[in-house]
């Protein structure tokens, strides 16, 4: 680590190779750090069938790193996000372009880019222990009995972060948002739905549904609905895919027929998971170790912005470690610069979630009335949530 562009010598262990981890590892490797990236899985069950919407702020990070073309070619671009209510009435169109990309493809392409830049990726390494060795090093212990050492440890291991639990044992646990999310892929007749380059969102009566026709006859979709009683990931995974899709179709019976058509044509695995958020933590770091991305601040998914927020974090933390003489100074500066942004996103996500599927008709009517104005205003203001743009990459000397 350095602030004078001399060669840094510190070894960094990054835990978690989802989205934040590979971007952070790549940035640090480019800044001269020696980076080991540890990932619990070879392939995660949660990745199955689900895609993320990569917002413009996330794409800006990829562009700044020269990765946009190779990563985004795995995804499907949409030129607008179109909103309709449960009666099928078109409410508004947000002309913000966006890209949907399968989670596994995104993570895989980012891992490949990171290893291409010299990051050492270790899969099937689940962190279970983290100890300060007393001489300024960290000792990491993995489920398979292996150990590793590092000068700096950065936890990018998601909402149920082991790094957070081990580093900040008093930090509050993630809380269930009352939402169950699902995602999948369907095959329908090519003539039934046009490939229109739009990401369609429907405020259903009992659930929120989004879909994009990504190629003739192929639809990617997601669904979010409220379930008061929390079911674990394992409990949800036990349900047969076809039964789950059929239950979702039934839930959307009062909504536009296209939703049931898509759900009844689901092919392959259907992803589903209980959605958690991480309450605000007092701090994101201890000594020379920190958490970032979802591990530090998982927000409700209603803005479709968590992945992009993780990429922002990765870029900003790498620059902070480059600029500040010690890791704790870098972490303090990073937290100061990021807390406001993260809190604003969490608030906006919660507000968006609250108006998605209200029970009362009056609340739905107000939502339908306000949405076009809110979107117009958002577009005029440059859509605050997506407005982050990374500063220029530091020029390396020597
Ligand atoms: C239903 C739903 C829909 C969403 N939709 C969107 C969307 O459309 N757009 C968007 O931008 N965001 C979306 N998000 C949020 C987004 O998925 C997260 O914000 C994003 O994945 C965070 O990235 P991350 O790398 O910080 O964490 P993760 O993607 O969760 O990655 C964490 C990684 O750490 C690994 N790991 C976990 N524990 C350990 C351990 N002990 N040791 C080693 N490795 C470990 C995991 O296997 C994983 O690879 C959604 C979230 C949900 C729940």
Short mmCIF file of C-alpha atoms and ligand atoms in Angstrom, two decimals:
data_model
loop_
_atom_site.label_atom_id
_atom_site.label_comp_id
_atom_site.label_asym_id
_atom_site.label_seq_id
_atom_site.Cartn_x
_atom_site.Cartn_y
_atom_site.Cartn_z
CA UNK A 1 0.00 0.00 0.00
CA UNK A 2 1.36 3.41 -0.85
CA UNK A 3 0.56 7.04 -1.43
CA UNK A 4 3.61 7.76 -3.55
CA UNK A 5 3.12 5.16 -6.29
CA UNK A 6 6.09 3.05 -5.15
CA UNK A 7 5.49 -0.71 -5.37
CA UNK A 8 3.21 -1.87 -2.57
CA UNK A 9 4.16 -5.11 -0.92
CA UNK A 10 1.11 -6.00 1.10
CA UNK A 11 -0.74 -9.24 0.66
CA UNK A 12 -4.51 -8.99 0.55
CA UNK A 13 -7.00 -11.79 1.12
CA UNK A 14 -10.39 -11.07 -0.44
CA UNK A 15 -13.16 -13.36 0.82
CA UNK A 16 -16.05 -14.01 -1.59
CA UNK A 17 -15.95 -14.05 -5.40
CA UNK A 18 -19.52 -12.97 -6.15
CA UNK A 19 -19.59 -9.50 -7.67
CA UNK A 20 -17.84 -7.10 -5.27
CA UNK A 21 -14.94 -9.50 -4.58
CA UNK A 22 -13.67 -10.01 -8.15
CA UNK A 23 -13.96 -6.29 -8.99
CA UNK A 24 -12.08 -5.35 -5.82
CA UNK A 25 -9.42 -8.01 -6.42
CA UNK A 26 -8.87 -6.86 -9.97
CA UNK A 27 -8.55 -3.19 -8.92
CA UNK A 28 -6.07 -4.06 -6.17
CA UNK A 29 -4.00 -6.31 -8.44
CA UNK A 30 -3.77 -3.48 -10.96
CA UNK A 31 -2.56 -1.20 -8.16
CA UNK A 32 0.25 -3.62 -7.37
CA UNK A 33 -1.19 -5.55 -4.42
CA UNK A 34 -0.71 -9.29 -4.17
CA UNK A 35 -4.26 -10.65 -4.09
CA UNK A 36 -5.69 -14.04 -3.11
CA UNK A 37 -9.44 -14.39 -3.71
CA UNK A 38 -11.19 -17.10 -1.67
CA UNK A 39 -14.61 -18.41 -2.68
CA UNK A 40 -16.74 -20.94 -0.80
CA UNK A 41 -18.34 -22.53 -3.85
CA UNK A 42 -17.33 -23.60 -7.32
CA UNK A 43 -20.87 -22.71 -8.40
CA UNK A 44 -23.58 -21.41 -6.06
CA UNK A 45 -27.07 -22.89 -5.95
CA UNK A 46 -28.43 -19.34 -5.50
CA UNK A 47 -27.08 -18.37 -8.94
CA UNK A 48 -29.33 -20.84 -10.71
CA UNK A 49 -31.75 -19.21 -13.11
CA UNK A 50 -31.42 -15.73 -11.67
CA UNK A 51 -30.23 -12.58 -13.34
CA UNK A 52 -29.32 -9.15 -12.06
CA UNK A 53 -30.09 -5.86 -13.62
CA UNK A 54 -26.84 -3.95 -13.98
CA UNK A 55 -27.61 -0.29 -13.44
CA UNK A 56 -25.70 2.53 -15.23
CA UNK A 57 -23.53 3.23 -12.15
CA UNK A 58 -22.26 -0.38 -12.21
CA UNK A 59 -21.67 -0.19 -15.94
CA UNK A 60 -19.69 3.02 -15.38
CA UNK A 61 -17.30 1.15 -13.08
CA UNK A 62 -16.82 -1.59 -15.68
CA UNK A 63 -16.23 1.03 -18.37
CA UNK A 64 -13.64 2.81 -16.25
CA UNK A 65 -11.83 -0.51 -15.79
CA UNK A 66 -12.02 -1.29 -19.52
CA UNK A 67 -14.18 -4.35 -18.82
CA UNK A 68 -17.56 -3.18 -20.08
CA UNK A 69 -17.48 -4.80 -23.53
CA UNK A 70 -16.40 -8.25 -22.42
CA UNK A 71 -18.68 -8.37 -19.36
CA UNK A 72 -21.75 -6.79 -20.93
CA UNK A 73 -21.63 -9.04 -23.95
CA UNK A 74 -22.81 -11.77 -21.55
CA UNK A 75 -25.96 -9.72 -20.86
CA UNK A 76 -29.02 -8.39 -22.65
CA UNK A 77 -29.46 -4.65 -22.99
CA UNK A 78 -32.83 -2.94 -22.67
CA UNK A 79 -33.44 0.59 -23.92
CA UNK A 80 -36.12 1.36 -21.32
CA UNK A 81 -37.87 0.08 -18.23
CA UNK A 82 -41.65 0.01 -18.73
CA UNK A 83 -44.10 -0.10 -15.81
CA UNK A 84 -47.69 -1.39 -15.83
CA UNK A 85 -50.24 -2.08 -13.09
CA UNK A 86 -52.15 -5.30 -12.41
CA UNK A 87 -54.82 -4.33 -14.91
CA UNK A 88 -52.16 -4.11 -17.62
CA UNK A 89 -52.44 -0.33 -17.80
CA UNK A 90 -49.14 1.22 -18.89
CA UNK A 91 -48.08 3.65 -16.18
CA UNK A 92 -44.70 4.98 -17.19
CA UNK A 93 -41.56 4.40 -19.19
CA UNK A 94 -38.09 5.10 -17.82
CA UNK A 95 -35.85 5.70 -20.84
CA UNK A 96 -32.73 4.80 -18.79
CA UNK A 97 -30.90 1.99 -20.63
CA UNK A 98 -30.10 -1.05 -18.55
CA UNK A 99 -28.54 -4.53 -18.90
CA UNK A 100 -29.77 -7.82 -17.51
CA UNK A 101 -27.16 -10.47 -17.00
CA UNK A 102 -27.27 -13.95 -15.49
CA UNK A 103 -25.65 -13.81 -12.07
CA UNK A 104 -23.36 -16.78 -12.76
CA UNK A 105 -22.23 -15.29 -16.09
CA UNK A 106 -21.49 -11.93 -14.47
CA UNK A 107 -19.56 -13.43 -11.60
CA UNK A 108 -17.72 -15.85 -13.92
CA UNK A 109 -16.67 -13.11 -16.33
CA UNK A 110 -15.49 -10.90 -13.46
CA UNK A 111 -13.49 -13.77 -11.93
CA UNK A 112 -11.87 -14.43 -15.31
CA UNK A 113 -10.95 -10.75 -15.68
CA UNK A 114 -9.46 -10.72 -12.17
CA UNK A 115 -7.35 -13.84 -12.69
CA UNK A 116 -6.23 -12.37 -16.03
CA UNK A 117 -4.82 -9.46 -14.02
CA UNK A 118 -2.86 -11.73 -11.69
CA UNK A 119 -5.37 -12.45 -8.90
CA UNK A 120 -5.06 -15.97 -7.47
CA UNK A 121 -8.54 -17.48 -7.20
CA UNK A 122 -9.12 -20.34 -4.74
CA UNK A 123 -12.55 -21.98 -5.02
CA UNK A 124 -14.14 -24.40 -2.53
CA UNK A 125 -12.53 -22.33 0.26
CA UNK A 126 -15.17 -21.35 2.84
CA UNK A 127 -13.85 -19.01 5.51
CA UNK A 128 -14.64 -20.28 9.01
CA UNK A 129 -11.95 -18.64 11.18
CA UNK A 130 -10.12 -15.33 11.22
CA UNK A 131 -7.46 -14.47 13.79
CA UNK A 132 -4.93 -11.71 14.23
CA UNK A 133 -1.57 -13.44 14.60
CA UNK A 134 -0.09 -10.59 16.67
CA UNK A 135 2.65 -9.60 14.23
CA UNK A 136 0.34 -7.56 12.01
CA UNK A 137 -0.83 -10.56 9.98
CA UNK A 138 -4.20 -12.24 9.71
CA UNK A 139 -4.60 -15.98 9.74
CA UNK A 140 -7.58 -17.29 7.77
CA UNK A 141 -9.01 -20.75 8.40
CA UNK A 142 -11.14 -22.60 5.87
CA UNK A 143 -13.76 -25.30 6.24
CA UNK A 144 -11.52 -27.90 4.55
CA UNK A 145 -8.84 -27.39 7.21
CA UNK A 146 -6.56 -25.24 5.03
CA UNK A 147 -5.03 -21.97 6.32
CA UNK A 148 -3.71 -18.81 4.71
CA UNK A 149 -2.07 -15.59 5.85
CA UNK A 150 -2.56 -12.01 4.73
CA UNK A 151 -1.75 -8.44 5.79
CA UNK A 152 -5.19 -7.12 4.87
CA UNK A 153 -8.48 -9.06 4.84
CA UNK A 154 -11.46 -7.77 2.88
CA UNK A 155 -14.81 -9.53 3.32
CA UNK A 156 -17.00 -9.47 0.21
CA UNK A 157 -18.88 -12.59 1.27
CA UNK A 158 -22.40 -11.28 0.96
CA UNK A 159 -25.37 -10.76 3.23
CA UNK A 160 -24.56 -13.72 5.53
CA UNK A 161 -20.88 -12.75 5.67
CA UNK A 162 -18.66 -14.96 7.82
CA UNK A 163 -16.00 -12.22 7.70
CA UNK A 164 -18.44 -9.78 9.30
CA UNK A 165 -19.40 -12.30 11.99
CA UNK A 166 -15.76 -13.09 12.82
CA UNK A 167 -14.44 -9.55 12.59
CA UNK A 168 -17.33 -7.64 14.15
CA UNK A 169 -19.03 -10.15 16.47
CA UNK A 170 -21.32 -7.47 17.94
CA UNK A 171 -22.62 -6.36 14.55
CA UNK A 172 -26.38 -6.82 14.12
CA UNK A 173 -27.50 -9.95 12.26
CA UNK A 174 -29.21 -9.67 8.85
CA UNK A 175 -32.97 -9.29 9.06
CA UNK A 176 -35.62 -10.85 6.87
CA UNK A 177 -37.32 -8.22 4.68
CA UNK A 178 -40.56 -10.21 4.40
CA UNK A 179 -39.88 -10.69 0.69
CA UNK A 180 -39.23 -13.89 -1.26
CA UNK A 181 -37.50 -13.42 -4.62
CA UNK A 182 -37.51 -15.81 -7.57
CA UNK A 183 -35.90 -15.80 -10.99
CA UNK A 184 -35.91 -18.00 -14.06
CA UNK A 185 -35.98 -18.50 -17.78
CA UNK A 186 -38.94 -19.49 -19.96
CA UNK A 187 -39.36 -20.68 -23.52
CA UNK A 188 -42.49 -19.65 -25.37
CA UNK A 189 -43.50 -19.43 -29.02
CA UNK A 190 -41.30 -16.91 -30.84
CA UNK A 191 -44.37 -15.16 -32.29
CA UNK A 192 -46.10 -14.74 -28.91
CA UNK A 193 -43.96 -11.95 -27.48
CA UNK A 194 -41.72 -9.66 -29.52
CA UNK A 195 -38.07 -9.05 -28.70
CA UNK A 196 -38.76 -5.38 -28.02
CA UNK A 197 -35.60 -4.39 -26.16
CA UNK A 198 -37.63 -3.40 -23.07
CA UNK A 199 -37.51 -4.49 -19.47
CA UNK A 200 -41.16 -4.87 -18.42
CA UNK A 201 -42.23 -4.43 -14.81
CA UNK A 202 -45.73 -5.23 -13.59
CA UNK A 203 -47.12 -4.19 -10.21
CA UNK A 204 -49.22 -7.33 -9.70
CA UNK A 205 -51.91 -7.44 -7.06
CA UNK A 206 -50.00 -9.97 -4.91
CA UNK A 207 -46.48 -9.77 -6.29
CA UNK A 208 -44.13 -7.77 -8.49
CA UNK A 209 -43.11 -9.32 -11.79
CA UNK A 210 -40.39 -8.29 -14.26
CA UNK A 211 -39.44 -9.80 -17.60
CA UNK A 212 -37.44 -9.23 -20.73
CA UNK A 213 -37.75 -11.16 -23.99
CA UNK A 214 -34.04 -11.67 -24.57
CA UNK A 215 -34.20 -13.55 -27.89
CA UNK A 216 -37.04 -14.96 -30.03
CA UNK A 217 -39.08 -17.19 -27.71
CA UNK A 218 -36.78 -16.82 -24.69
CA UNK A 219 -37.85 -14.80 -21.64
CA UNK A 220 -35.87 -13.96 -18.49
CA UNK A 221 -38.06 -13.10 -15.53
CA UNK A 222 -38.05 -12.36 -11.82
CA UNK A 223 -40.76 -12.19 -9.19
CA UNK A 224 -40.89 -10.69 -5.67
CA UNK A 225 -43.73 -11.16 -3.22
CA UNK A 226 -44.41 -10.76 0.48
CA UNK A 227 -44.37 -13.77 2.82
CA UNK A 228 -44.72 -12.95 6.49
CA UNK A 229 -43.36 -16.27 7.77
CA UNK A 230 -39.69 -16.61 6.95
CA UNK A 231 -38.74 -19.76 5.08
CA UNK A 232 -35.06 -20.67 4.87
CA UNK A 233 -33.20 -21.00 1.59
CA UNK A 234 -33.00 -24.77 2.15
CA UNK A 235 -36.74 -24.98 2.83
CA UNK A 236 -37.53 -23.13 -0.40
CA UNK A 237 -35.03 -25.22 -2.36
CA UNK A 238 -36.86 -28.42 -1.41
CA UNK A 239 -39.88 -27.40 -3.48
CA UNK A 240 -39.96 -28.82 -6.98
CA UNK A 241 -39.20 -26.17 -9.68
CA UNK A 242 -42.39 -26.81 -11.65
CA UNK A 243 -44.51 -26.63 -8.47
CA UNK A 244 -42.89 -23.36 -7.45
CA UNK A 245 -43.46 -21.79 -10.89
CA UNK A 246 -47.08 -23.02 -10.86
CA UNK A 247 -47.63 -21.49 -7.40
CA UNK A 248 -46.25 -18.17 -8.66
CA UNK A 249 -48.54 -18.37 -11.70
CA UNK A 250 -51.48 -18.91 -9.35
CA UNK A 251 -50.41 -15.93 -7.22
CA UNK A 252 -50.50 -13.79 -10.38
CA UNK A 253 -53.96 -14.97 -11.48
CA UNK A 254 -55.50 -11.45 -11.09
CA UNK A 255 -52.71 -9.89 -13.20
CA UNK A 256 -52.06 -9.59 -16.98
CA UNK A 257 -52.17 -13.03 -18.63
CA UNK A 258 -48.63 -12.65 -19.98
CA UNK A 259 -47.24 -13.30 -16.48
CA UNK A 260 -48.96 -16.68 -16.17
CA UNK A 261 -47.96 -17.53 -19.73
CA UNK A 262 -44.30 -16.86 -18.92
CA UNK A 263 -44.37 -18.66 -15.56
CA UNK A 264 -46.12 -21.72 -16.98
CA UNK A 265 -43.40 -21.97 -19.64
CA UNK A 266 -40.51 -21.92 -17.15
CA UNK A 267 -37.74 -24.28 -18.23
CA UNK A 268 -34.76 -25.42 -16.21
CA UNK A 269 -34.02 -24.47 -12.64
CA UNK A 270 -36.00 -21.70 -10.97
CA UNK A 271 -34.04 -19.70 -8.41
CA UNK A 272 -35.76 -18.59 -5.17
CA UNK A 273 -34.55 -17.15 -1.91
CA UNK A 274 -35.69 -15.30 1.22
CA UNK A 275 -34.44 -11.71 1.01
CA UNK A 276 -32.43 -10.26 3.90
CA UNK A 277 -30.91 -6.88 4.56
CA UNK A 278 -28.03 -5.88 6.81
CA UNK A 279 -29.01 -3.21 9.36
CA UNK A 280 -26.60 -0.25 9.52
CA UNK A 281 -23.32 -1.32 11.18
CA UNK A 282 -21.45 1.00 13.58
CA UNK A 283 -18.27 0.33 11.64
CA UNK A 284 -17.24 -1.68 8.59
CA UNK A 285 -13.70 -2.40 9.78
CA UNK A 286 -11.41 -3.53 12.59
CA UNK A 287 -7.66 -3.09 12.32
CA UNK A 288 -6.44 -4.11 8.87
CA UNK A 289 -9.65 -5.92 7.93
CA UNK A 290 -12.97 -4.66 6.59
CA UNK A 291 -16.22 -5.70 4.98
CA UNK A 292 -17.83 -4.18 1.90
CA UNK A 293 -20.60 -4.81 -0.64
CA UNK A 294 -23.56 -6.80 0.68
CA UNK A 295 -21.44 -7.97 3.64
CA UNK A 296 -21.45 -4.38 4.93
CA UNK A 297 -24.79 -3.06 3.76
CA UNK A 298 -27.10 -5.43 1.85
CA UNK A 299 -30.15 -3.35 0.94
CA UNK A 300 -33.63 -4.53 -0.09
CA UNK A 301 -33.52 -5.45 -3.79
CA UNK A 302 -36.33 -3.17 -4.98
CA UNK A 303 -34.02 -0.74 -6.80
CA UNK A 304 -32.04 -3.49 -8.53
CA UNK A 305 -28.88 -1.70 -7.47
CA UNK A 306 -26.98 -3.87 -4.96
CA UNK A 307 -24.56 -5.32 -7.49
CA UNK A 308 -23.72 -1.88 -8.84
CA UNK A 309 -23.32 -0.57 -5.30
CA UNK A 310 -20.84 -3.38 -4.60
CA UNK A 311 -18.86 -2.42 -7.71
CA UNK A 312 -18.79 1.20 -6.54
CA UNK A 313 -17.51 0.03 -3.14
CA UNK A 314 -14.81 -2.10 -4.75
CA UNK A 315 -13.53 0.73 -6.90
CA UNK A 316 -13.56 3.28 -4.08
CA UNK A 317 -11.95 1.01 -1.49
CA UNK A 318 -9.13 0.02 -3.85
CA UNK A 319 -8.39 3.69 -4.51
CA UNK A 320 -8.50 4.46 -0.78
CA UNK A 321 -6.00 1.67 -0.05
CA UNK A 322 -3.78 3.04 -2.80
CA UNK A 323 -3.93 6.62 -1.52
CA UNK A 324 -3.67 6.19 2.25
CA UNK A 325 -0.53 5.10 4.08
CA UNK A 326 -2.30 2.58 6.35
CA UNK A 327 -5.28 0.29 5.88
CA UNK A 328 -7.25 1.69 8.88
CA UNK A 329 -6.86 5.21 7.47
CA UNK A 330 -8.07 3.99 4.10
CA UNK A 331 -11.05 2.22 5.72
CA UNK A 332 -12.01 5.33 7.71
CA UNK A 333 -11.89 7.54 4.61
CA UNK A 334 -13.82 4.92 2.63
CA UNK A 335 -16.57 4.66 5.24
CA UNK A 336 -16.88 8.43 5.51
CA UNK A 337 -17.28 8.77 1.76
CA UNK A 338 -19.69 5.83 1.35
CA UNK A 339 -22.06 5.86 4.33
CA UNK A 340 -24.29 8.68 3.03
CA UNK A 341 -24.65 7.07 -0.38
CA UNK A 342 -25.46 3.65 1.05
CA UNK A 343 -28.00 5.06 3.54
CA UNK A 344 -29.73 7.00 0.75
CA UNK A 345 -29.95 3.86 -1.41
CA UNK A 346 -31.29 1.77 1.49
CA UNK A 347 -33.97 4.38 2.18
CA UNK A 348 -34.96 4.65 -1.48
CA UNK A 349 -35.10 0.85 -1.79
CA UNK A 350 -37.39 0.58 1.23
CA UNK A 351 -39.65 3.38 -0.07
CA UNK A 352 -39.86 1.67 -3.46
CA UNK A 353 -40.65 -1.67 -1.78
CA UNK A 354 -43.45 -0.10 0.25
CA UNK A 355 -45.40 0.98 -2.84
CA UNK A 356 -44.90 -2.16 -4.90
CA UNK A 357 -47.85 -4.29 -3.90
CA UNK A 358 -49.93 -2.42 -1.31
CA UNK A 359 -53.08 -4.16 -0.05
CA UNK A 360 -55.28 -1.07 -0.14
CA UNK A 361 -56.70 0.08 -3.48
CA UNK A 362 -56.24 3.72 -2.53
CA UNK A 363 -52.51 3.21 -2.05
CA UNK A 364 -52.34 1.50 -5.46
CA UNK A 365 -54.24 4.38 -7.06
CA UNK A 366 -51.85 6.93 -5.54
CA UNK A 367 -48.86 4.87 -6.71
CA UNK A 368 -50.25 4.67 -10.26
CA UNK A 369 -50.87 8.41 -10.26
CA UNK A 370 -47.51 9.39 -8.84
CA UNK A 371 -45.24 6.98 -10.73
CA UNK A 372 -45.15 8.83 -14.09
CA UNK A 373 -44.31 12.07 -12.29
CA UNK A 374 -41.69 10.40 -10.07
CA UNK A 375 -40.01 8.85 -13.09
CA UNK A 376 -40.07 12.11 -15.08
CA UNK A 377 -38.59 13.91 -12.09
CA UNK A 378 -36.00 11.15 -11.61
CA UNK A 379 -34.99 11.30 -15.26
CA UNK A 380 -34.66 15.08 -15.04
CA UNK A 381 -32.50 14.80 -11.93
CA UNK A 382 -30.31 12.19 -13.60
CA UNK A 383 -31.83 9.36 -11.52
CA UNK A 384 -30.00 9.90 -8.26
CA UNK A 385 -29.64 6.19 -7.48
CA UNK A 386 -27.66 5.57 -10.65
CA UNK A 387 -25.74 8.84 -10.77
CA UNK A 388 -22.38 7.62 -9.34
CA UNK A 389 -19.48 7.88 -11.77
CA UNK A 390 -15.98 6.67 -10.78
CA UNK A 391 -13.12 9.13 -10.62
CA UNK A 392 -10.26 8.59 -13.10
CA UNK A 393 -8.08 5.57 -12.50
CA UNK A 394 -4.73 6.60 -10.96
CA UNK A 395 -1.85 6.52 -13.42
CA UNK A 396 0.77 4.05 -12.24
CA UNK A 397 4.33 5.29 -12.43
CA UNK A 398 7.14 2.83 -13.05
C1 LIG B 1 -34.00 -11.19 -4.95
C2 LIG B 1 -32.82 -10.32 -5.25
C3 LIG B 1 -32.76 -9.66 -6.47
C4 LIG B 1 -31.70 -8.79 -6.73
N1 LIG B 1 -31.67 -8.15 -7.92
C5 LIG B 1 -30.66 -7.30 -8.17
C6 LIG B 1 -30.59 -6.61 -9.40
O1 LIG B 1 -31.43 -6.79 -10.30
N2 LIG B 1 -29.57 -5.74 -9.58
C7 LIG B 1 -28.62 -5.54 -8.63
O2 LIG B 1 -27.71 -4.71 -8.85
N3 LIG B 1 -28.65 -6.19 -7.46
C8 LIG B 1 -29.64 -7.05 -7.22
N4 LIG B 1 -29.66 -7.71 -6.04
C9 LIG B 1 -28.61 -7.46 -5.05
C10 LIG B 1 -27.33 -8.14 -5.48
O3 LIG B 1 -27.56 -9.51 -5.73
C11 LIG B 1 -26.29 -8.01 -4.39
O4 LIG B 1 -26.25 -6.68 -3.94
C12 LIG B 1 -24.92 -8.39 -4.93
O5 LIG B 1 -24.91 -9.75 -5.34
C13 LIG B 1 -23.85 -8.15 -3.87
O6 LIG B 1 -22.63 -8.62 -4.34
P1 LIG B 1 -21.54 -9.15 -3.32
O7 LIG B 1 -20.41 -9.62 -4.17
O8 LIG B 1 -21.29 -8.11 -2.30
O9 LIG B 1 -22.22 -10.38 -2.59
P2 LIG B 1 -22.66 -11.77 -3.25
O10 LIG B 1 -23.05 -11.59 -4.66
O11 LIG B 1 -23.63 -12.38 -2.32
O12 LIG B 1 -21.33 -12.62 -3.26
C14 LIG B 1 -20.78 -13.15 -2.05
C15 LIG B 1 -19.83 -14.26 -2.42
O13 LIG B 1 -19.18 -14.73 -1.23
C16 LIG B 1 -19.19 -16.14 -1.20
N5 LIG B 1 -19.13 -16.56 0.21
C17 LIG B 1 -20.11 -16.52 1.13
N6 LIG B 1 -19.66 -16.96 2.32
C18 LIG B 1 -18.36 -17.28 2.15
C19 LIG B 1 -17.34 -17.77 3.01
N7 LIG B 1 -17.58 -18.03 4.31
N8 LIG B 1 -16.10 -17.99 2.50
C20 LIG B 1 -15.83 -17.73 1.20
N9 LIG B 1 -16.77 -17.25 0.32
C21 LIG B 1 -18.01 -17.02 0.80
C22 LIG B 1 -20.50 -16.50 -1.88
O14 LIG B 1 -20.49 -17.83 -2.35
C23 LIG B 1 -20.53 -15.47 -3.01
O15 LIG B 1 -19.87 -15.90 -4.16
C24 LIG B 1 -30.69 -8.60 -5.75
C25 LIG B 1 -30.73 -9.30 -4.55
C26 LIG B 1 -31.78 -10.15 -4.30
C27 LIG B 1 -31.82 -10.87 -2.99
#
